[in-house]
mmCIF file of C-alpha atoms and ligand atoms in Angstrom:
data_model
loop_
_atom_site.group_PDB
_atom_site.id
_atom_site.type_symbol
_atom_site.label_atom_id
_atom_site.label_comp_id
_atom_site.label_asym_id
_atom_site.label_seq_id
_atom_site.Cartn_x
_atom_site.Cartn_y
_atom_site.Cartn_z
ATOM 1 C CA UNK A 1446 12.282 88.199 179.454
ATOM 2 C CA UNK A 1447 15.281 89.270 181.032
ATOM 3 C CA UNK A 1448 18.780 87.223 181.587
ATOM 4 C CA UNK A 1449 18.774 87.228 185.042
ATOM 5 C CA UNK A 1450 22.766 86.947 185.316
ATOM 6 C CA UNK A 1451 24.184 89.003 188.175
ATOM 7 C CA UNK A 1452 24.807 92.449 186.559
ATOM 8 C CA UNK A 1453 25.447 95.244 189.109
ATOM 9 C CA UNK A 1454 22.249 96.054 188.205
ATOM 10 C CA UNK A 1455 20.326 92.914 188.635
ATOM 11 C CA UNK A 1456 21.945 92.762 192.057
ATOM 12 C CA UNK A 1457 20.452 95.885 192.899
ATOM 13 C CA UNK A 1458 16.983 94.745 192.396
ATOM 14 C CA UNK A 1459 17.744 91.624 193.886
ATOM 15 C CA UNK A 1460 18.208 93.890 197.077
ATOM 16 C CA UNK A 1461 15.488 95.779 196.913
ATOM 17 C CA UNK A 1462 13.185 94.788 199.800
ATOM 18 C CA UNK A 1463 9.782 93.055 198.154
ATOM 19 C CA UNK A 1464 6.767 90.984 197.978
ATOM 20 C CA UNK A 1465 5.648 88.519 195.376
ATOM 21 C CA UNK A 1466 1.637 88.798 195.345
ATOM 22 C CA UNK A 1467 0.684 86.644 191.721
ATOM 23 C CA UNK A 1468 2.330 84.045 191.393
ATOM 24 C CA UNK A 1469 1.368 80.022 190.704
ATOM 25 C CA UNK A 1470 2.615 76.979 192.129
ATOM 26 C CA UNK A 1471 1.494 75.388 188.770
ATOM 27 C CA UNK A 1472 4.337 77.299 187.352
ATOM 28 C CA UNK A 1473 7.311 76.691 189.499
ATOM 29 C CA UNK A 1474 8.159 73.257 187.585
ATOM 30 C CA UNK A 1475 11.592 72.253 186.093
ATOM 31 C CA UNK A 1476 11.298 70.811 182.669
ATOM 32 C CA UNK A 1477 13.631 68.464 183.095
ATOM 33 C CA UNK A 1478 11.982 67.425 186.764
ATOM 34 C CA UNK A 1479 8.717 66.776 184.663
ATOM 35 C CA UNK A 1480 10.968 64.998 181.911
ATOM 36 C CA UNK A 1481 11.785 62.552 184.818
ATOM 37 C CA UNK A 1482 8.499 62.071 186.799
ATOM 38 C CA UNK A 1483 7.028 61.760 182.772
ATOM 39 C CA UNK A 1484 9.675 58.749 182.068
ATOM 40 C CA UNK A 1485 9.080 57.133 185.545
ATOM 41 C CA UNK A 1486 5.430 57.080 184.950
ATOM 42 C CA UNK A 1487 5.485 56.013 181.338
ATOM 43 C CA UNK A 1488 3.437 59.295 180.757
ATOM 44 C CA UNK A 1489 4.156 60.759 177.472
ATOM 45 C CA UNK A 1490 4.919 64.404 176.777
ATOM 46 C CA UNK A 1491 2.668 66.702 175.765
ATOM 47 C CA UNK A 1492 5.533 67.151 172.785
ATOM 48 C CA UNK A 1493 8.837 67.351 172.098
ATOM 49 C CA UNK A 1494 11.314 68.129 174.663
ATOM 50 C CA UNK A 1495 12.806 71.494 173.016
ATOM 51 C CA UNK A 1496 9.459 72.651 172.635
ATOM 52 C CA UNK A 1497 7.905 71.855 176.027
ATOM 53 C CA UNK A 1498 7.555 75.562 177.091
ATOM 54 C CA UNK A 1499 6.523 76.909 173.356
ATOM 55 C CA UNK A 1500 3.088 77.906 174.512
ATOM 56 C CA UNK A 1501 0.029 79.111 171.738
ATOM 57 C CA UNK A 1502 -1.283 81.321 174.470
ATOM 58 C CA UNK A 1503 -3.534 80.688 178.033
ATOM 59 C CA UNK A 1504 -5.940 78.261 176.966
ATOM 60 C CA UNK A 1505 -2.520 75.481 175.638
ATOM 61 C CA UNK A 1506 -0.927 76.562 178.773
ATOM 62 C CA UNK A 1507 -3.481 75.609 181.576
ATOM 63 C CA UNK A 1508 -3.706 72.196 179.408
ATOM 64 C CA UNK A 1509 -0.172 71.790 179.975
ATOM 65 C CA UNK A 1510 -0.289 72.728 184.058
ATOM 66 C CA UNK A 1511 -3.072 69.868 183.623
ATOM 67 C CA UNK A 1512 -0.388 67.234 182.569
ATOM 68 C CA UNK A 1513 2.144 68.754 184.755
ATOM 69 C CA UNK A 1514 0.253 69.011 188.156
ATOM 70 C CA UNK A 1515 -0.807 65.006 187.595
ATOM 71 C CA UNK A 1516 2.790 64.422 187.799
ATOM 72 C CA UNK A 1517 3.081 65.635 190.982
ATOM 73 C CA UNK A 1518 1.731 62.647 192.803
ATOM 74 C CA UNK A 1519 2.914 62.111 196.251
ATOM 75 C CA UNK A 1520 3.479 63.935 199.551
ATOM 76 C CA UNK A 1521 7.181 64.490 199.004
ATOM 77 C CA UNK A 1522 6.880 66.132 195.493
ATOM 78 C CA UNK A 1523 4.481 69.003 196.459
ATOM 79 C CA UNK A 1524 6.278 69.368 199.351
ATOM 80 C CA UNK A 1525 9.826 69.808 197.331
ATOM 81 C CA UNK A 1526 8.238 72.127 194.955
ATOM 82 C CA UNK A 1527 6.876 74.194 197.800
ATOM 83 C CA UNK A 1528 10.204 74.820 199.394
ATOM 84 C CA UNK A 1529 11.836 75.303 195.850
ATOM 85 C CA UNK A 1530 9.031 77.912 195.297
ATOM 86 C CA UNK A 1531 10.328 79.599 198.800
ATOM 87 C CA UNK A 1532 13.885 79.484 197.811
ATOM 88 C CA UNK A 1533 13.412 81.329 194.848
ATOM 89 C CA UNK A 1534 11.916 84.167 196.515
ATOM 90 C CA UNK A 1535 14.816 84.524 198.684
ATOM 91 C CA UNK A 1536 17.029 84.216 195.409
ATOM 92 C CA UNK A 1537 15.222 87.044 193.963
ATOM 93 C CA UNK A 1538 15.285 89.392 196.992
ATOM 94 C CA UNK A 1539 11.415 88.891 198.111
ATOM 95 C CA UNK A 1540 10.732 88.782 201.838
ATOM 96 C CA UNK A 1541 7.285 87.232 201.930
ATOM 97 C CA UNK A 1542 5.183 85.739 198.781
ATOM 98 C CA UNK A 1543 0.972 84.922 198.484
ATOM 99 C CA UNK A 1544 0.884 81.824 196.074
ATOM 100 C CA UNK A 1545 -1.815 80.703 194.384
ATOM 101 C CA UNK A 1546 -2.744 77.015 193.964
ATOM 102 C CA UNK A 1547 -5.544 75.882 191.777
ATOM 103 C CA UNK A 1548 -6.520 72.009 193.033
ATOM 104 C CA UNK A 1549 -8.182 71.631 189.707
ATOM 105 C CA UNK A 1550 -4.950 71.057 188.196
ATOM 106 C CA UNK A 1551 -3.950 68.242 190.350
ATOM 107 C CA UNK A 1552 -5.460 65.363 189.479
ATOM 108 C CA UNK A 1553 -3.788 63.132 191.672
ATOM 109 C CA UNK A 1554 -5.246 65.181 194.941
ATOM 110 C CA UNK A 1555 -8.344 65.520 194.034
ATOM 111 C CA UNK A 1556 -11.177 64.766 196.784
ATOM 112 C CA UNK A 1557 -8.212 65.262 199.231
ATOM 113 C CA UNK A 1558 -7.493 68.708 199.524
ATOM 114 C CA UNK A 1559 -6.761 68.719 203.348
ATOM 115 C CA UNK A 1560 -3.848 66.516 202.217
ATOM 116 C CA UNK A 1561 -2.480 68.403 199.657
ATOM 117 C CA UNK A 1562 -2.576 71.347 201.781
ATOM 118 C CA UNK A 1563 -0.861 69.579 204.412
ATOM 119 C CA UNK A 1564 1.597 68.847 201.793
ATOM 120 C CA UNK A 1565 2.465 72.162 200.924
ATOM 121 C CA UNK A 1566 2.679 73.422 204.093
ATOM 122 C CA UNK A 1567 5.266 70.773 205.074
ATOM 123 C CA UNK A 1568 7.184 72.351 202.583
ATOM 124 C CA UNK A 1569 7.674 76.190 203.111
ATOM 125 C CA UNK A 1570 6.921 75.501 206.962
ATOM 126 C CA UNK A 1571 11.034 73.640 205.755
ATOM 127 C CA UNK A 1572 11.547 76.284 204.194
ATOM 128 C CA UNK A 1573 10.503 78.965 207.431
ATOM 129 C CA UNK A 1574 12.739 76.673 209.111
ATOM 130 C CA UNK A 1575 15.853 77.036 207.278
ATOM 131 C CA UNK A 1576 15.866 81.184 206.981
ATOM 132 C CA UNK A 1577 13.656 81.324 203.532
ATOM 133 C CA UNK A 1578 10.727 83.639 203.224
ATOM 134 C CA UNK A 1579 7.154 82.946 204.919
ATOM 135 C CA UNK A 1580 4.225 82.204 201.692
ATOM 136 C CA UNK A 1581 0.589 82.516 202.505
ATOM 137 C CA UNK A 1582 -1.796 80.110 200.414
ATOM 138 C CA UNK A 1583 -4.495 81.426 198.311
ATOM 139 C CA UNK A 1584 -6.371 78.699 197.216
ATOM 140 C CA UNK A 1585 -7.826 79.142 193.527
ATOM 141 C CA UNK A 1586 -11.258 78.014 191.699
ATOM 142 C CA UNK A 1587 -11.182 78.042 187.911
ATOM 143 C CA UNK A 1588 -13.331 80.351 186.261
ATOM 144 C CA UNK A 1589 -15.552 77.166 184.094
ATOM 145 C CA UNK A 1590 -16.054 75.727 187.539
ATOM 146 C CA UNK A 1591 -19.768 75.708 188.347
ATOM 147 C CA UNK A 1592 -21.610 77.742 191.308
ATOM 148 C CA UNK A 1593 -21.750 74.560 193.107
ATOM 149 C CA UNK A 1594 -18.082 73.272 193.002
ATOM 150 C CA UNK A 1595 -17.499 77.247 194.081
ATOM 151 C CA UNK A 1596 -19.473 76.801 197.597
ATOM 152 C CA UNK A 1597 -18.094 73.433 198.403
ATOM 153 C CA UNK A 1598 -14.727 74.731 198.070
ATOM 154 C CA UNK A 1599 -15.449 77.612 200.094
ATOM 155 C CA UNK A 1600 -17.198 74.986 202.670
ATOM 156 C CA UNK A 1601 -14.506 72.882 203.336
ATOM 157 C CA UNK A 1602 -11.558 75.947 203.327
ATOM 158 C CA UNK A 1603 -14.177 78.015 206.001
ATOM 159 C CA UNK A 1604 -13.980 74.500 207.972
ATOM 160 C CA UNK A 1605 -10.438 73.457 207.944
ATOM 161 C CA UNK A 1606 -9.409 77.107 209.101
ATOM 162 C CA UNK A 1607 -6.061 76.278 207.969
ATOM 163 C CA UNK A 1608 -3.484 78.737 209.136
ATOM 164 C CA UNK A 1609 -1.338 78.810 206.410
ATOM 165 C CA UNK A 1610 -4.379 79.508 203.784
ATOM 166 C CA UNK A 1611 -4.971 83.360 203.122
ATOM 167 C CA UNK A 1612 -7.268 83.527 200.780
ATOM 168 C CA UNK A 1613 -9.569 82.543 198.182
ATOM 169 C CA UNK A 1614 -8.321 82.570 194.245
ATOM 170 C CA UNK A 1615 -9.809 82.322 190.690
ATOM 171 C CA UNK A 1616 -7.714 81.915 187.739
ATOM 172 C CA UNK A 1617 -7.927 80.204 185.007
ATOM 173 C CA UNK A 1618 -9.596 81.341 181.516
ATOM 174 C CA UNK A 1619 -12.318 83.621 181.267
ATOM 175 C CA UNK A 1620 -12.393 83.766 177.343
ATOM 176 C CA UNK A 1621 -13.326 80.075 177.522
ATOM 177 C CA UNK A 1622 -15.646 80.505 180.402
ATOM 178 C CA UNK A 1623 -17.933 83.891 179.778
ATOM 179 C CA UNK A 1624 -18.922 86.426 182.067
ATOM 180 C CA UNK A 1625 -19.052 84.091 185.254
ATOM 181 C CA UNK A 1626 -18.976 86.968 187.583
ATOM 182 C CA UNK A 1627 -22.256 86.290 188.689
ATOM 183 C CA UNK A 1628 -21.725 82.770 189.370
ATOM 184 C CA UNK A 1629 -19.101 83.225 191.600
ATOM 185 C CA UNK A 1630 -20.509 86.304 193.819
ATOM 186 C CA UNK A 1631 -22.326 83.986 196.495
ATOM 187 C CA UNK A 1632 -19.020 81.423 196.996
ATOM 188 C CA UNK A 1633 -16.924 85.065 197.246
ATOM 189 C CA UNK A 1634 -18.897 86.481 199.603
ATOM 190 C CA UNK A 1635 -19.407 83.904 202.097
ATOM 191 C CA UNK A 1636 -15.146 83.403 201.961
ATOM 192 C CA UNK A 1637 -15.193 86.863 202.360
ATOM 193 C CA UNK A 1638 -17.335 86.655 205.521
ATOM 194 C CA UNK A 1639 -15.922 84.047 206.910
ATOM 195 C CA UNK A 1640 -12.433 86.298 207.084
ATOM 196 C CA UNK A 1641 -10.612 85.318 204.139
ATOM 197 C CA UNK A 1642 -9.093 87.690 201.703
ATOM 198 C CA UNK A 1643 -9.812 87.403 198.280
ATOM 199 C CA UNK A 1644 -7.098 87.788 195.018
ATOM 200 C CA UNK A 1645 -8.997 87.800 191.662
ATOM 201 C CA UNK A 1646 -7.484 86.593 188.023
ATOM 202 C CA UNK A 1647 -9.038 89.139 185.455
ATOM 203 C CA UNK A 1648 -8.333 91.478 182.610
ATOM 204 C CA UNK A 1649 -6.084 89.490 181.471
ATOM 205 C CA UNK A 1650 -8.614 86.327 178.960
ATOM 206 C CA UNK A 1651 -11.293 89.439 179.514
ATOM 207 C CA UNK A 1652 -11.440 92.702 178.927
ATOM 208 C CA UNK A 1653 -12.370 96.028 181.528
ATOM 209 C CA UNK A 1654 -15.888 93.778 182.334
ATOM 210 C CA UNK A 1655 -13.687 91.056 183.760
ATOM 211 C CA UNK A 1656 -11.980 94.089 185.980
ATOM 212 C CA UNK A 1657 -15.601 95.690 187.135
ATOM 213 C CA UNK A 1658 -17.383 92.367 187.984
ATOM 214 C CA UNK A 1659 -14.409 91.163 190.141
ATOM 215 C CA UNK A 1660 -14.700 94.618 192.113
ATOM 216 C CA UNK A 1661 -18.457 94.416 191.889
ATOM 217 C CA UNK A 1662 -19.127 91.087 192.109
ATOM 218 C CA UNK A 1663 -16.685 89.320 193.767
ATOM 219 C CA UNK A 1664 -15.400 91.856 196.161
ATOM 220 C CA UNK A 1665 -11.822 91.725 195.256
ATOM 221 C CA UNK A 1666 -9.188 92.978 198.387
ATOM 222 C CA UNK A 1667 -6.729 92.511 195.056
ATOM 223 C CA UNK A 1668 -6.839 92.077 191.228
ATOM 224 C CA UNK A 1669 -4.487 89.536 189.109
ATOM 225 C CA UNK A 1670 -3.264 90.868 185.784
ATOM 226 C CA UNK A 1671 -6.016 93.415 185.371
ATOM 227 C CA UNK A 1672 -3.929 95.236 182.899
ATOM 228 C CA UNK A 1673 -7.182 95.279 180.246
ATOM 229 C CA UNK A 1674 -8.451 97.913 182.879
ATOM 230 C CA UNK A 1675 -6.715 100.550 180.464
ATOM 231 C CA UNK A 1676 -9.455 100.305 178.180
ATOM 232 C CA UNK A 1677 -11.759 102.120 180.305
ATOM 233 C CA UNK A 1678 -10.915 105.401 181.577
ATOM 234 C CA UNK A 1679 -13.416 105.319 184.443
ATOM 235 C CA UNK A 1680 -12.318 102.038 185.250
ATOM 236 C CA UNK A 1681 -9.281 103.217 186.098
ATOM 237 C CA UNK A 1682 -10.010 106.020 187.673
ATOM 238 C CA UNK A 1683 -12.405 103.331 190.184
ATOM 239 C CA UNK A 1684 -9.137 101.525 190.913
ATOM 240 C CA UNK A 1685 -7.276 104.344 191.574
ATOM 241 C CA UNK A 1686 -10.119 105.949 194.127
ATOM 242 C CA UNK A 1687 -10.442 102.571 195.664
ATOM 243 C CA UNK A 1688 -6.792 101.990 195.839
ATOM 244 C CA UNK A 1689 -7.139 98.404 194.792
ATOM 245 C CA UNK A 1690 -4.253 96.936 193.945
ATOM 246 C CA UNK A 1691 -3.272 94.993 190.699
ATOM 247 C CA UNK A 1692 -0.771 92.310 190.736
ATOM 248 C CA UNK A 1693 0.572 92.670 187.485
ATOM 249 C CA UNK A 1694 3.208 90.245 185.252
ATOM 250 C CA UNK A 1695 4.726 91.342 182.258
ATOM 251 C CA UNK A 1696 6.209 88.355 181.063
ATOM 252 C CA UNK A 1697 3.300 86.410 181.273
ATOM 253 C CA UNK A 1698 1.469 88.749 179.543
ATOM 254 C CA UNK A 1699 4.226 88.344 176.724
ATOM 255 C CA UNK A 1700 4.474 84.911 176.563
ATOM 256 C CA UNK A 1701 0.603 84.832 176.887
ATOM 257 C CA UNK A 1702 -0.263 86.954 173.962
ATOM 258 C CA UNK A 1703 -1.795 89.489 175.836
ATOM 259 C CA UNK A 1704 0.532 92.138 174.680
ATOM 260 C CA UNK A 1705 3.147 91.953 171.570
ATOM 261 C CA UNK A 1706 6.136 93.405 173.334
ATOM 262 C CA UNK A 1707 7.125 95.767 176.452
ATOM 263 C CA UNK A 1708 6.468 98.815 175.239
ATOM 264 C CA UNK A 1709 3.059 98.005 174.548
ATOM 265 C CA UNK A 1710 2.110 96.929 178.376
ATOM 266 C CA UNK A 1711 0.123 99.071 180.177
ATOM 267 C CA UNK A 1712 1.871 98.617 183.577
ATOM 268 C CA UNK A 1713 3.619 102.448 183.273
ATOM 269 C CA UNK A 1714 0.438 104.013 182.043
ATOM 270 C CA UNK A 1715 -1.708 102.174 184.880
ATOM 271 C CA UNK A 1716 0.847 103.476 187.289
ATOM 272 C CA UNK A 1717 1.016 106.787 186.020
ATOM 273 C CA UNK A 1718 -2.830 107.231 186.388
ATOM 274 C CA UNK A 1719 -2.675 106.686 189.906
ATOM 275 C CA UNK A 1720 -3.303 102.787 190.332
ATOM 276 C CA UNK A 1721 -1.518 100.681 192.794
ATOM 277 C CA UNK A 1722 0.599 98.113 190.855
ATOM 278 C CA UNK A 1723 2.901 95.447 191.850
ATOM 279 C CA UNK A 1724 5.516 93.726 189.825
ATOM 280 C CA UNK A 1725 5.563 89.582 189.944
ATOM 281 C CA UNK A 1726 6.225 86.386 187.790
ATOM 282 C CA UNK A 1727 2.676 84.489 187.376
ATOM 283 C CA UNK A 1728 4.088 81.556 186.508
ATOM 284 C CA UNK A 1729 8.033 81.810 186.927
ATOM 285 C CA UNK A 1730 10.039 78.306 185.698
ATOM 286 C CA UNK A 1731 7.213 77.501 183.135
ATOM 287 C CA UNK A 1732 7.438 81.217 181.517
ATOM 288 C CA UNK A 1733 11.069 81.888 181.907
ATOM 289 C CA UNK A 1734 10.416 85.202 184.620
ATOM 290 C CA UNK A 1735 12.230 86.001 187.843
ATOM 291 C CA UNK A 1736 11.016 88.844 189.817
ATOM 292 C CA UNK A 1737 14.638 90.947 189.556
ATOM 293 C CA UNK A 1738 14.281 90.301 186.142
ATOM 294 C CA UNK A 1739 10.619 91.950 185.813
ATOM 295 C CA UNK A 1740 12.111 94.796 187.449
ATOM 296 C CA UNK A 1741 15.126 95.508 185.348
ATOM 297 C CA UNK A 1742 12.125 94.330 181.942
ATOM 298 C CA UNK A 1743 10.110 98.037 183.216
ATOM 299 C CA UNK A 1744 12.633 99.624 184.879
ATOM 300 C CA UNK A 1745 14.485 99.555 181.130
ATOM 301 C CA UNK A 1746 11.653 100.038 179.103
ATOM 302 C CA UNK A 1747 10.227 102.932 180.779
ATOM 303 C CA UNK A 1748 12.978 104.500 182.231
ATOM 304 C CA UNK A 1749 11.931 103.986 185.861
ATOM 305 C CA UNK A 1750 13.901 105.775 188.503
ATOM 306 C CA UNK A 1751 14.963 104.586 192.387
ATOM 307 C CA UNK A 1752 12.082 106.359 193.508
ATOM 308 C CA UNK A 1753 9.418 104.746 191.318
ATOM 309 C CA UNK A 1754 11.410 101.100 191.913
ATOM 310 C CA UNK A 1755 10.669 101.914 195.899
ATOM 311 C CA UNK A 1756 7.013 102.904 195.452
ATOM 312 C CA UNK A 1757 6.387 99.826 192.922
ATOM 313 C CA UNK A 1758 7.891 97.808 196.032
ATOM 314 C CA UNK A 1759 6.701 99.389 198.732
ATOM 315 C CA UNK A 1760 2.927 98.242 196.694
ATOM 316 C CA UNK A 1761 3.894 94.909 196.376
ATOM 317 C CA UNK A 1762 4.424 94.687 200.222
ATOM 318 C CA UNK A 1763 1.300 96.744 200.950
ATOM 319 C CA UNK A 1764 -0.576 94.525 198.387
ATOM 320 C CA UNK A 1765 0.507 91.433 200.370
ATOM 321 C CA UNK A 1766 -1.729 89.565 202.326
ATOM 322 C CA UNK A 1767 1.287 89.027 204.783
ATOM 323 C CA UNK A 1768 0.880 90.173 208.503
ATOM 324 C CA UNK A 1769 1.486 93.346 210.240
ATOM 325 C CA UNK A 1770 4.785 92.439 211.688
ATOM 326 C CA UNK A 1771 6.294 91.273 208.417
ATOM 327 C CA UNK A 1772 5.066 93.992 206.204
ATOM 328 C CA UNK A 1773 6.672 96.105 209.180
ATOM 329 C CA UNK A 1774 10.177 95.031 208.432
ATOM 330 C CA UNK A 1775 9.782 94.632 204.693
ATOM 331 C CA UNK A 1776 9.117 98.461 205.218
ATOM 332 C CA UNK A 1777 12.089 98.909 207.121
ATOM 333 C CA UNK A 1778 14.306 97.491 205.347
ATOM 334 C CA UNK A 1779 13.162 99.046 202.030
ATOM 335 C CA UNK A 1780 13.687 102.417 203.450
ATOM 336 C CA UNK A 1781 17.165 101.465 204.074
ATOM 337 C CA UNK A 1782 17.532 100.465 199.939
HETATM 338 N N1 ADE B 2407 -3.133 79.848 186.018
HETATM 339 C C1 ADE B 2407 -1.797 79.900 185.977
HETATM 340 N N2 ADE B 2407 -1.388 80.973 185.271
HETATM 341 C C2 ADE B 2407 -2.511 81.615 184.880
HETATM 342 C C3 ADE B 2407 -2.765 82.798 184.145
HETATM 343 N N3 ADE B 2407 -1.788 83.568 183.656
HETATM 344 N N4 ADE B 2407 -4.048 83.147 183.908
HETATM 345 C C4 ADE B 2407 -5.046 82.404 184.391
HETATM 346 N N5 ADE B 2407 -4.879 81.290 185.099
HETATM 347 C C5 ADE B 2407 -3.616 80.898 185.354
HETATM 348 ZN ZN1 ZN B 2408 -1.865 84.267 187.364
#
């Protein structure tokens, strides 16, 4: 984690022309937001108030998006967050974002998922309104979901058609949930079919396996975290080939446990092998990242140049699931950085 005060050189990466293509809505929550909503509700929290974002690794943190996400009951809170997630973008330099939203978490939507959508569109269609970047949706199973709870999601996305839905997700933990690669193929497929792109969470709770069944198995146009990848040579030399792209988080692998400090991550090896990696936040309020700030975090600790900050963007753009005409100026405008 960076401080992401305005430094000539945080300004710079500020500027430089990006996308953001893993990142959660889950994590976009002020502490002291959920403080409130907590009080209102007489819901009490999860502990004490100086510790509410010490987290013992993935598994304690999805419990706490759990709490959080039933806090965000109505219309007008999803909506809020939405645009909040949109303004930070345009904070942190980023001309378009994919976010990922996991209805799992929010227990106050569930069996109304048109709704919710609905919701969060209200929000960053604001947020288009007022001059802030356009987000496409990529909405997320969780990895112990069953086969079943898999195809009726993919039913009822393939039949609302919504236009501001990009994609289908999975997140969530594979340590807890096995090798459930398999179970997922069919549900990934059909989405797949039916035109949607699809952004896979793995190598991050699993190892290389995680990586090879979501190309395998699930068909993945792009790979979440995927870092573990580096323990298999011909695993990486498969992503490289196939040019499929990781979306890769440094602070969340941090603050995860995934990796005991920067110069342990793989992100400059990956790159260096030939694999197509993009720089973003996961889950940005909850784990304390901004996306100028992962930049400066790799650009420090391995010494990146310009050149290597423009390709690393330039990925991030071509990683996006964003349309031709905005990827089009994103390109522009990076070649003017
Ligand atoms: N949901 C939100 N953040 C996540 C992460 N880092 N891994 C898996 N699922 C998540
Ligand atoms: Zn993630």
């Amino acid at each position: 984690m960076l401080p992401t005060s305005s430094t000539p050189r945080i300004q710079r990466l500020r500027a430089l022309p990006k996308a953001e293509v893993h990142a959660h809505l889950e994590g976009c929550f002020q502490p002291t937001v959920l403080e409130q909503w907590a009080t209102q509700a007489g819901v009490p929290m999860p502990r004490p108030r100086d510790r509410l974002l010490q987290f013992e690794g993935l598994a304690d943190f999805l419990h706490f998006l759990d709490w959080a996400c039933a806090l965000a009951s109505t219309s007008a809170r999803l909506a809020e967050l939405s645009y909040g997630f949109s303004q930070r973008l345009a904070d942190s330099g980023a001309g378009y974002a994919d976010v990922i939203v996991n209805p799992t978490h929010w227990t106050a939507w569930h069996g109304r998922l048109p709704e919710m959508i609905d919701a969060i569109d209200a929000g960053l269609n604001a947020a288009e309104q007022d001059g802030l970047p356009p987000v496409g949706l990529c909405v997320s199973l969780l990895r112990t979901q069953s086969a079943d709870a898999a195809a009726e999601l993919v039913d009822l996305l393939v039949s609302l058609r919504h236009p501001r839905v990009v994609a289908l997700s999975i997140d969530g933990n594979e340590a807890a949930a096995g090798r459930t690669g398999p179970r997922f193929a069919q549900a990934f497929k059909r989405a797949g079919a039916a035109g949607l792109r699809r952004t896979v969470h793995a190598g991050e709770s699993s190892g290389p396996e995680g990586v090879r069944d979501a190309i395998e198995l699930l068909g993945a146009d792009r790979i979440d975290h995927g870092v573990r990848a580096i323990e298999d040579p011909d695993l990486v030399g498969l992503l490289a080939d196939r040019r499929i792209p990781l979306g890769i988080c440094p602070t969340s692998n941090l603050r995860l446990g995934v990796y005991p400090a920067i110069e342990d991550h793989p992100i400059d090896r990956l790159r260096r092998a030939g694999v197509v990696v993009s720089i973003n936040t996961d889950d940005p309020v909850l784990l304390g990242a901004s996306l100028e700030g992962e930049y400066a975090l790799c650009s420090e600790a391995f010494g990146w140049s310009d050149e290597v900050l423009r390709a690393l963007a330039r990925n991030s753009i071509d990683a996006s699931f964003a349309n031709a005409d905005i990827k089009a100026g994103l390109i522009q405008a990076l070649a003017r950085w």
